[in-house]
Short mmCIF file of C-alpha atoms in Angstrom, two decimals:
data_model
loop_
_atom_site.label_atom_id
_atom_site.label_comp_id
_atom_site.label_asym_id
_atom_site.label_seq_id
_atom_site.Cartn_x
_atom_site.Cartn_y
_atom_site.Cartn_z
CA MET A 1 -0.03 0.00 0.01
CA ARG A 2 1.47 3.39 -1.06
CA VAL A 3 0.54 6.85 0.08
CA PHE A 4 1.04 9.93 -2.11
CA VAL A 5 0.81 13.17 -0.12
CA SER A 6 3.32 15.81 0.94
CA PRO A 7 3.45 17.46 4.36
CA LEU A 8 2.81 20.96 2.90
CA LEU A 9 -0.14 19.76 0.84
CA THR A 10 -1.55 17.86 3.80
CA ALA A 11 -1.49 21.00 5.92
CA ALA A 12 -3.01 22.98 3.07
CA LEU A 13 -5.90 20.60 2.56
CA ALA A 14 -6.52 20.25 6.25
CA PHE A 15 -6.71 23.91 7.18
CA ALA A 16 -8.40 24.97 3.99
CA ALA A 17 -11.34 22.84 4.97
CA PHE A 18 -11.33 24.71 8.27
CA GLY A 19 -11.95 27.98 6.36
CA CYS A 20 -15.31 26.60 5.32
CA ASP A 21 -15.67 27.47 8.22
CA ASP A 22 -29.57 50.96 26.75
CA ASP A 23 -28.23 53.15 29.24
CA SER A 24 -31.01 54.34 31.49
CA SER A 25 -31.85 55.12 35.21
CA SER A 26 -35.15 55.90 36.99
CA LYS A 27 -35.89 58.37 39.75
CA THR A 28 -38.93 58.35 42.03
CA PRO A 29 -40.02 60.78 44.88
CA LEU A 30 -39.37 59.46 48.36
CA GLY A 31 -42.47 57.91 49.89
CA GLY A 32 -44.85 59.44 47.40
CA GLN A 33 -47.16 60.78 50.20
CA ASP A 34 -47.47 64.08 52.06
CA ALA A 35 -47.31 64.20 55.80
CA ALA A 36 -50.70 63.63 57.50
CA PRO A 37 -52.07 66.41 59.73
CA GLY A 38 -51.69 66.14 63.46
CA ASN A 39 -55.43 66.12 64.12
CA MET A 40 -55.25 62.36 63.57
CA ASP A 41 -53.56 62.03 66.94
CA ALA A 42 -55.39 60.39 69.76
CA ALA A 43 -57.61 62.47 72.06
CA PRO A 44 -55.88 64.17 74.97
CA GLY A 45 -56.07 62.68 78.41
CA ALA A 46 -56.37 59.14 77.12
CA GLY A 47 -52.73 58.86 77.61
CA GLY A 48 -50.87 55.97 79.04
CA ASN A 49 -48.08 55.91 81.50
CA GLN A 50 -45.00 58.10 81.45
CA GLY A 51 -43.06 55.68 79.39
CA GLN A 52 -45.56 55.73 76.59
CA GLY A 53 -45.45 59.50 76.55
CA GLY A 54 -41.72 59.20 76.04
CA MET A 55 -42.14 57.05 72.91
CA GLY A 56 -44.22 59.70 71.14
CA GLY A 57 -42.57 62.71 72.55
CA THR A 58 -39.73 62.85 70.04
CA PRO A 59 -41.52 63.83 66.92
CA GLY A 60 -38.28 63.86 65.01
CA GLN A 61 -38.92 60.19 64.38
CA GLY A 62 -41.85 61.17 62.26
CA GLY A 63 -39.88 62.89 59.54
CA ASP A 64 -40.76 66.43 58.48
CA PRO A 65 -43.93 67.16 60.50
CA GLY A 66 -44.85 70.60 59.01
CA GLN A 67 -48.59 70.02 59.26
CA GLY A 68 -48.69 68.22 62.57
CA GLY A 69 -51.07 69.02 65.39
CA ASP A 70 -50.17 70.94 68.51
CA PRO A 71 -48.66 68.39 70.90
CA GLY A 72 -50.00 70.54 73.84
CA GLN A 73 -53.37 69.00 73.15
CA GLY A 74 -52.03 65.71 74.20
CA GLY A 75 -52.41 66.70 77.85
CA ASP A 76 -49.81 66.85 80.48
CA PRO A 77 -46.49 65.66 79.02
CA GLY A 78 -46.27 63.17 81.77
CA GLN A 79 -49.72 61.78 81.00
CA GLY A 80 -50.02 62.66 77.36
CA GLY A 81 -48.68 59.32 76.18
CA MET A 82 -51.25 58.77 73.55
CA GLY A 83 -50.72 62.21 72.17
CA GLY A 84 -47.10 61.19 71.95
CA GLN A 85 -48.05 58.09 70.01
CA GLY A 86 -49.58 60.41 67.49
CA GLY A 87 -45.97 61.30 66.76
CA MET A 88 -45.18 57.64 66.08
CA GLY A 89 -48.07 57.38 63.58
CA GLY A 90 -46.04 58.55 60.63
CA ASP A 91 -43.53 56.18 59.07
CA PRO A 92 -40.15 57.93 59.09
CA GLY A 93 -40.01 57.59 55.34
CA GLN A 94 -43.47 59.06 54.88
CA GLY A 95 -42.83 62.40 56.51
CA GLY A 96 -44.56 61.56 59.79
CA MET A 97 -48.02 62.17 61.17
CA GLY A 98 -46.90 63.70 64.40
CA GLY A 99 -47.14 67.25 65.71
CA THR A 100 -44.67 70.10 65.52
CA PRO A 101 -41.54 69.43 67.53
CA ALA A 102 -41.12 71.22 70.88
CA ASP A 103 -38.20 73.58 71.21
CA ASP A 104 -36.60 71.28 73.78
CA ALA A 105 -36.86 68.16 71.68
CA GLY A 106 -33.27 68.51 70.59
CA VAL A 107 -34.02 68.04 66.88
CA ASP A 108 -33.08 70.59 64.25
CA PRO A 109 -36.15 71.06 62.04
CA ASP A 110 -33.95 71.86 59.09
CA SER A 111 -32.31 68.46 59.23
CA GLY A 112 -35.43 66.54 58.21
CA VAL A 113 -35.88 64.82 54.83
CA ASP A 114 -37.46 66.89 52.09
CA PRO A 115 -40.42 64.82 50.80
CA ASP A 116 -39.97 66.40 47.36
CA MET A 117 -36.37 65.30 47.00
CA ASP A 118 -35.62 62.87 44.16
CA VAL A 119 -33.86 59.62 45.20
CA THR A 120 -32.47 56.97 42.89
CA PRO A 121 -33.48 53.52 44.16
CA ASP A 122 -31.20 50.51 43.96
CA ALA A 123 -31.27 49.07 40.44
CA GLU A 124 -29.51 46.60 38.19
CA PRO A 125 -26.55 48.09 36.29
CA PRO A 126 -27.53 49.50 32.92
CA LEU A 127 -27.21 47.13 29.99
CA PRO A 128 -24.46 48.04 27.52
CA ASP A 129 -25.51 49.62 24.30
CA MET A 130 -25.77 46.83 21.71
CA GLU A 131 -25.15 47.68 18.10
CA PRO A 132 -28.13 46.40 16.10
CA PRO A 133 -27.43 44.31 13.02
CA PRO A 134 -27.61 46.03 9.65
CA PRO A 135 -31.20 46.25 8.33
CA ALA A 136 -32.45 43.49 6.14
CA VAL A 137 -32.78 44.36 2.49
CA ASP A 138 -36.42 44.79 1.49
CA ALA A 139 -37.72 42.67 -1.31
CA GLY A 140 -37.71 44.41 -4.65
CA MET A 141 -40.49 45.10 -7.04
CA MET A 142 -43.04 42.57 -8.19
CA CYS A 143 -42.00 40.64 -11.25
CA MET A 144 -42.69 37.76 -13.59
CA GLU A 145 -40.29 34.99 -14.37
CA GLY A 146 -37.81 36.25 -16.93
CA ASP A 147 -38.12 39.93 -16.04
CA ASP A 148 -34.93 41.93 -15.69
CA CYS A 149 -34.57 42.70 -11.97
CA GLY A 150 -31.20 44.42 -12.30
CA ALA A 151 -27.66 43.52 -11.31
CA MET A 152 -27.23 40.61 -8.89
CA ARG A 153 -31.01 40.18 -8.74
CA ARG A 154 -33.50 37.81 -10.21
CA CYS A 155 -37.23 37.14 -10.06
CA VAL A 156 -37.90 34.71 -7.18
CA GLU A 157 -41.53 33.65 -6.75
CA GLY A 158 -42.81 36.90 -8.18
CA VAL A 159 -40.48 39.25 -6.31
CA CYS A 160 -37.11 40.70 -7.40
CA ARG A 161 -34.50 39.52 -4.83
CA ILE A 162 -30.70 39.52 -4.52
CA ASP A 163 -29.69 36.24 -6.07
CA LEU A 164 -26.38 35.26 -7.64
CA ARG A 165 -27.56 31.97 -9.12
CA PRO A 166 -26.76 30.13 -11.25
CA GLN A 167 -23.11 31.08 -10.57
CA VAL A 168 -20.97 28.96 -8.28
CA PHE A 169 -17.65 30.14 -6.89
CA ARG A 170 -14.35 28.55 -5.85
CA MET A 171 -11.96 29.93 -3.25
CA ALA A 172 -8.93 31.34 -5.10
CA THR A 173 -7.05 33.21 -2.37
CA ALA A 174 -7.20 33.33 1.47
CA SER A 175 -5.76 35.49 4.21
CA VAL A 176 -5.39 33.87 7.63
CA THR A 177 -5.05 36.15 10.71
CA GLN A 178 -5.92 33.67 13.53
CA PRO A 179 -4.49 31.59 15.13
CA GLU A 180 -1.82 34.30 15.33
CA GLN A 181 1.37 32.28 15.52
CA ALA A 182 0.36 29.64 13.00
CA ALA A 183 -1.32 32.09 10.57
CA PRO A 184 1.65 32.67 8.22
CA SER A 185 2.37 28.98 7.63
CA LEU A 186 -1.35 28.19 7.27
CA GLN A 187 -1.81 30.93 4.69
CA VAL A 188 1.14 29.58 2.61
CA ALA A 189 -0.29 26.08 2.80
CA LEU A 190 -3.77 27.26 1.78
CA SER A 191 -2.48 29.30 -1.11
CA ALA A 192 -0.38 26.45 -2.42
CA ALA A 193 -3.23 23.97 -2.25
CA ALA A 194 -5.62 26.32 -4.00
CA ALA A 195 -3.12 27.30 -6.70
CA THR A 196 -2.35 23.66 -7.51
CA ASN A 197 -6.03 22.73 -7.62
CA GLN A 198 -5.63 20.28 -4.74
CA LEU A 199 -8.06 22.24 -2.66
CA ASN A 200 -11.44 23.19 -4.25
CA LEU A 201 -13.58 24.89 -1.70
CA LEU A 202 -16.89 25.63 -3.49
CA ILE A 203 -19.48 28.26 -2.48
CA GLU A 204 -22.90 27.86 -4.09
CA PRO A 205 -25.89 30.24 -3.77
CA GLY A 206 -29.16 28.36 -3.24
CA GLY A 207 -32.83 29.25 -3.06
CA TYR A 208 -35.00 31.26 -0.65
CA ASP A 209 -37.26 29.93 2.13
CA ALA A 210 -40.62 31.28 3.41
CA ASP A 211 -38.78 33.64 5.81
CA ALA A 212 -36.84 35.29 2.97
CA GLN A 213 -33.62 33.57 3.97
CA GLN A 214 -31.29 32.50 1.20
CA ARG A 215 -29.22 29.35 1.53
CA PHE A 216 -25.57 29.08 0.72
CA TYR A 217 -23.82 25.75 0.29
CA VAL A 218 -20.13 25.32 1.11
CA GLY A 219 -18.21 22.12 0.48
CA ASN A 220 -15.14 20.41 -0.94
CA GLY A 221 -15.14 19.77 -4.68
CA ARG A 222 -13.06 18.16 -7.40
CA SER A 223 -11.90 19.46 -10.72
CA GLU A 224 -12.15 17.67 -14.04
CA ASN A 225 -11.13 19.39 -17.28
CA GLU A 226 -11.44 22.83 -15.69
CA ALA A 227 -15.01 22.07 -14.52
CA TYR A 228 -16.03 21.43 -10.95
CA THR A 229 -18.37 19.22 -8.97
CA TYR A 230 -18.79 18.36 -5.32
CA ILE A 231 -17.25 15.47 -3.46
CA HIS A 232 -20.59 14.18 -2.28
CA THR A 233 -19.11 11.75 0.26
CA LEU A 234 -17.95 14.81 2.26
CA PRO A 235 -20.15 17.40 4.02
CA ILE A 236 -21.72 20.11 1.93
CA GLN A 237 -22.73 22.54 4.61
CA ASN A 238 -26.12 24.27 4.38
CA PHE A 239 -26.13 27.83 5.72
CA ASP A 240 -29.38 29.90 5.84
CA GLY A 241 -29.07 33.64 6.23
CA VAL A 242 -30.40 37.07 5.37
CA TRP A 243 -29.25 39.78 3.01
CA ARG A 244 -28.58 43.09 4.71
CA GLU A 245 -27.37 46.55 3.92
CA GLY A 246 -24.52 48.01 5.86
CA GLU A 247 -20.77 47.94 6.51
CA ARG A 248 -18.94 44.84 5.43
CA PRO A 249 -15.98 43.27 7.25
CA ASP A 250 -13.57 44.89 4.76
CA GLY A 251 -14.89 48.39 5.61
CA THR A 252 -16.88 48.89 2.38
CA GLU A 253 -20.59 49.63 2.36
CA GLY A 254 -23.19 47.61 0.51
CA ILE A 255 -25.14 44.36 0.59
CA LEU A 256 -23.93 41.46 2.66
CA TRP A 257 -25.29 38.05 3.58
CA THR A 258 -25.03 36.85 7.18
CA LYS A 259 -26.05 33.83 9.14
CA GLU A 260 -27.15 35.05 12.55
CA GLY A 261 -24.97 33.80 15.43
CA GLN A 262 -22.27 31.19 15.52
CA THR A 263 -22.89 27.80 13.96
CA ASP A 264 -21.13 24.49 14.14
CA PHE A 265 -19.46 23.46 10.95
CA LEU A 266 -18.47 19.90 10.22
CA LEU A 267 -14.99 19.63 8.72
CA ASN A 268 -13.68 16.65 6.83
CA VAL A 269 -9.88 17.05 6.66
CA PRO A 270 -8.05 15.02 3.98
CA ALA A 271 -5.77 12.53 5.71
CA GLY A 272 -3.99 11.08 2.69
CA ARG A 273 -4.54 8.65 -0.17
CA VAL A 274 -3.84 4.99 -0.46
CA THR A 275 -3.33 2.84 -3.59
CA LEU A 276 -4.68 -0.65 -3.30
CA GLU A 277 -3.13 -3.73 -4.86
CA ASP A 278 -5.47 -3.47 -7.85
CA GLY A 279 -4.31 0.05 -8.53
CA THR A 280 -7.43 1.75 -7.17
CA GLU A 281 -6.76 5.03 -5.37
CA VAL A 282 -8.74 5.63 -2.15
CA SER A 283 -8.98 9.02 -0.40
CA CYS A 284 -9.10 9.08 3.35
CA SER A 285 -10.28 11.84 5.71
CA THR A 286 -10.77 12.70 9.34
CA ARG A 287 -13.52 14.89 10.79
CA PHE A 288 -13.85 17.46 13.52
CA THR A 289 -16.05 20.46 14.28
CA ALA A 290 -15.41 24.23 14.38
CA THR A 291 -17.78 26.95 15.52
CA VAL A 292 -17.83 29.98 13.25
CA ASN A 293 -19.60 33.21 12.08
CA ILE A 294 -19.90 33.62 8.34
CA THR A 295 -20.40 36.78 6.25
CA ILE A 296 -20.51 36.71 2.43
CA TRP A 297 -20.79 39.62 0.00
CA PRO A 298 -20.46 40.09 -3.76
CA ASP A 299 -17.91 42.33 -5.36
CA LEU A 300 -16.73 43.21 -8.88
CA ASP A 301 -13.43 42.27 -10.42
CA GLU A 302 -11.38 44.57 -12.62
CA ASN A 303 -13.39 43.52 -15.69
CA GLY A 304 -16.72 44.12 -14.01
CA GLY A 305 -17.45 40.43 -13.33
CA THR A 306 -19.00 39.23 -10.12
CA ILE A 307 -16.80 37.60 -7.47
CA LEU A 308 -17.48 36.65 -3.84
CA ARG A 309 -15.70 37.67 -0.69
CA ALA A 310 -16.23 36.01 2.66
CA ASP A 311 -15.19 36.50 6.24
CA VAL A 312 -15.12 33.49 8.57
CA ASP A 313 -14.23 33.80 12.27
CA GLY A 314 -14.76 31.69 15.36
CA TYR A 315 -12.88 28.97 17.21
CA THR A 316 -12.04 25.31 17.34
CA ARG A 317 -11.80 23.32 20.55
CA GLN A 318 -8.51 21.98 21.74
CA ASN A 319 -10.01 18.50 22.15
CA ASP A 320 -11.11 18.48 18.53
CA VAL A 321 -7.75 19.64 17.27
CA GLU A 322 -5.92 16.99 19.27
CA GLN A 323 -7.93 14.21 17.55
CA VAL A 324 -6.78 15.22 14.06
CA GLU A 325 -3.73 13.34 12.84
CA VAL A 326 -2.57 12.92 9.24
CA ARG A 327 -0.30 9.96 8.57
CA PHE A 328 1.87 9.29 5.49
CA ASN A 329 5.09 7.53 4.69
CA GLY A 330 5.41 6.40 8.28
CA GLN A 331 5.14 9.99 9.56
CA THR A 332 2.41 11.66 11.52
CA ILE A 333 1.38 15.31 11.43
CA ARG A 334 -0.64 16.38 14.45
CA PHE A 335 -2.71 19.52 14.18
CA ALA A 336 -2.08 20.20 17.87
CA ASP A 337 1.65 20.52 17.11
CA LEU A 338 0.99 23.18 14.49
CA LEU A 339 -0.93 25.29 17.04
CA MET A 340 1.24 24.58 20.07
CA ASN A 341 2.59 28.17 20.19
CA ASP A 342 -0.81 29.77 20.00
CA VAL A 343 -2.77 30.91 23.07
CA LEU A 344 -5.81 29.00 24.25
CA VAL A 345 -8.76 31.26 25.10
CA ASP A 346 -12.21 30.88 26.65
CA ALA A 347 -14.07 31.45 23.37
CA ASP A 348 -17.33 29.61 24.31
CA GLY A 349 -17.78 31.38 27.69
CA ASP A 350 -17.67 28.27 29.88
CA GLY A 351 -14.80 29.62 32.03
CA ASP A 352 -12.31 27.16 30.61
CA PRO A 353 -9.65 28.53 28.18
CA SER A 354 -9.60 25.52 25.84
CA GLU A 355 -10.25 26.97 22.36
CA TYR A 356 -8.12 28.40 19.57
CA ARG A 357 -9.31 31.53 17.76
CA PHE A 358 -9.72 31.29 14.00
CA ALA A 359 -10.13 34.06 11.40
CA LEU A 360 -9.97 33.83 7.66
CA SER A 361 -10.98 36.09 4.77
CA LEU A 362 -11.17 34.76 1.24
CA GLU A 363 -11.89 35.64 -2.37
CA ALA A 364 -13.82 33.25 -4.55
CA LEU A 365 -14.04 33.38 -8.35
CA PRO A 366 -16.82 32.05 -10.61
CA ILE A 367 -16.23 28.60 -12.12
CA VAL A 368 -17.74 26.22 -14.62
CA PHE A 369 -19.97 24.07 -12.36
CA VAL A 370 -21.34 20.81 -13.66
CA ASP A 371 -23.08 19.34 -10.59
CA ASN A 372 -26.82 18.84 -10.45
CA PRO A 373 -28.84 21.90 -9.28
CA PRO A 374 -29.72 21.73 -5.56
CA ALA A 375 -33.00 20.01 -4.72
CA GLY A 376 -35.74 22.16 -3.19
CA ASP A 377 -35.16 20.62 0.23
CA GLY A 378 -31.36 20.67 -0.04
CA SER A 379 -31.22 16.91 0.18
CA ASN A 380 -28.49 16.60 -2.46
CA ARG A 381 -26.30 19.08 -0.60
CA GLU A 382 -25.89 16.96 2.54
CA PRO A 383 -24.23 18.68 5.51
CA ASN A 384 -23.54 15.46 7.36
CA PRO A 385 -23.28 12.37 5.10
CA PRO A 386 -22.35 9.00 6.56
CA ASP A 387 -18.68 8.42 7.15
CA ALA A 388 -17.44 7.16 3.78
CA ASN A 389 -13.91 6.20 4.79
CA PRO A 390 -13.09 2.75 3.40
CA ALA A 391 -11.64 0.13 5.72
CA GLU A 392 -8.22 0.50 4.08
CA CYS A 393 -7.84 3.95 5.62
CA ASP A 394 -7.66 2.34 9.06
CA ASN A 395 -4.21 1.12 8.08
CA LEU A 396 -2.95 4.34 6.51
CA ASP A 397 0.78 4.63 6.95
#
């Protein structure tokens, strides 16, 4: 059994697959009630013992009395206990229901709480301002099949919509910025694999659903006589998103397609090829998962033709990376070794720094595409086909 794959090409194929990858506060018045008049005090002479008179005798506990009754009506201070309780009637926070304080009460009337003063209650910290996503592009004018809807648009179920079909695009160049330490070597490997046609990462616009989302398909392909088709035994990821108008990742303004939030992407990394005794060549692969955000937007080349640009960023987990090994000619390349100098971060928010950052921007050019058009339900663009590795790949060396 012979294996035909170089270390540089192996790295190129492996990591190229990865690329398919308000502030407010509230104020309320204290208490919200005016002080009650003192004529609500108990009748004089009904007082209790001296001690009770002492409890009510300090009207300062009643807040700002202002409108209170005359405490002299409460009888003799020694017996006017209940009159004193009239002073207790008001809750300290409500401005009190008691009478005016006596001069010898020892309380400065100016030190009371102003019932009209605004106070900020305890509250949760304000939420940070969140930048809203760019607005979705409105559907265009009504149309009939075959009508001219303008550049990059077509008539879809009676409405002009942004739609790049029937064009399909292939990644031609890529710029890797994360993981930071491994980025230069990964970019060289990706560029070499794309330039030699060993890596064919295909991006295919699909149809619209009832929620006005358009599907994009991304998957590995093969080239035959300068025409391309998918490798249907590998995942062809289905991404549903919305066209929007706003700033793109490259700083330009215009239309862009986004899939909201991060999504898991299944990656099948080429692990080498084996030639069997009968001369049949068998391709082997290994699979792991990355979690990414994807943005796609159209652009024009120097001749006015349509090309695609895409921005992919997210992370891959250390455990997934450590499971990927490519073996050939008795040697083993471990992905974990390629990233050993890069910093692990807590990208998924679980408190454990066990992920590697990933960021890639790419340019894709239109190709001659000879695969069958996608089925209405996307069934012939399968994001997770059964593992098609033949048994011989278990003994890859």
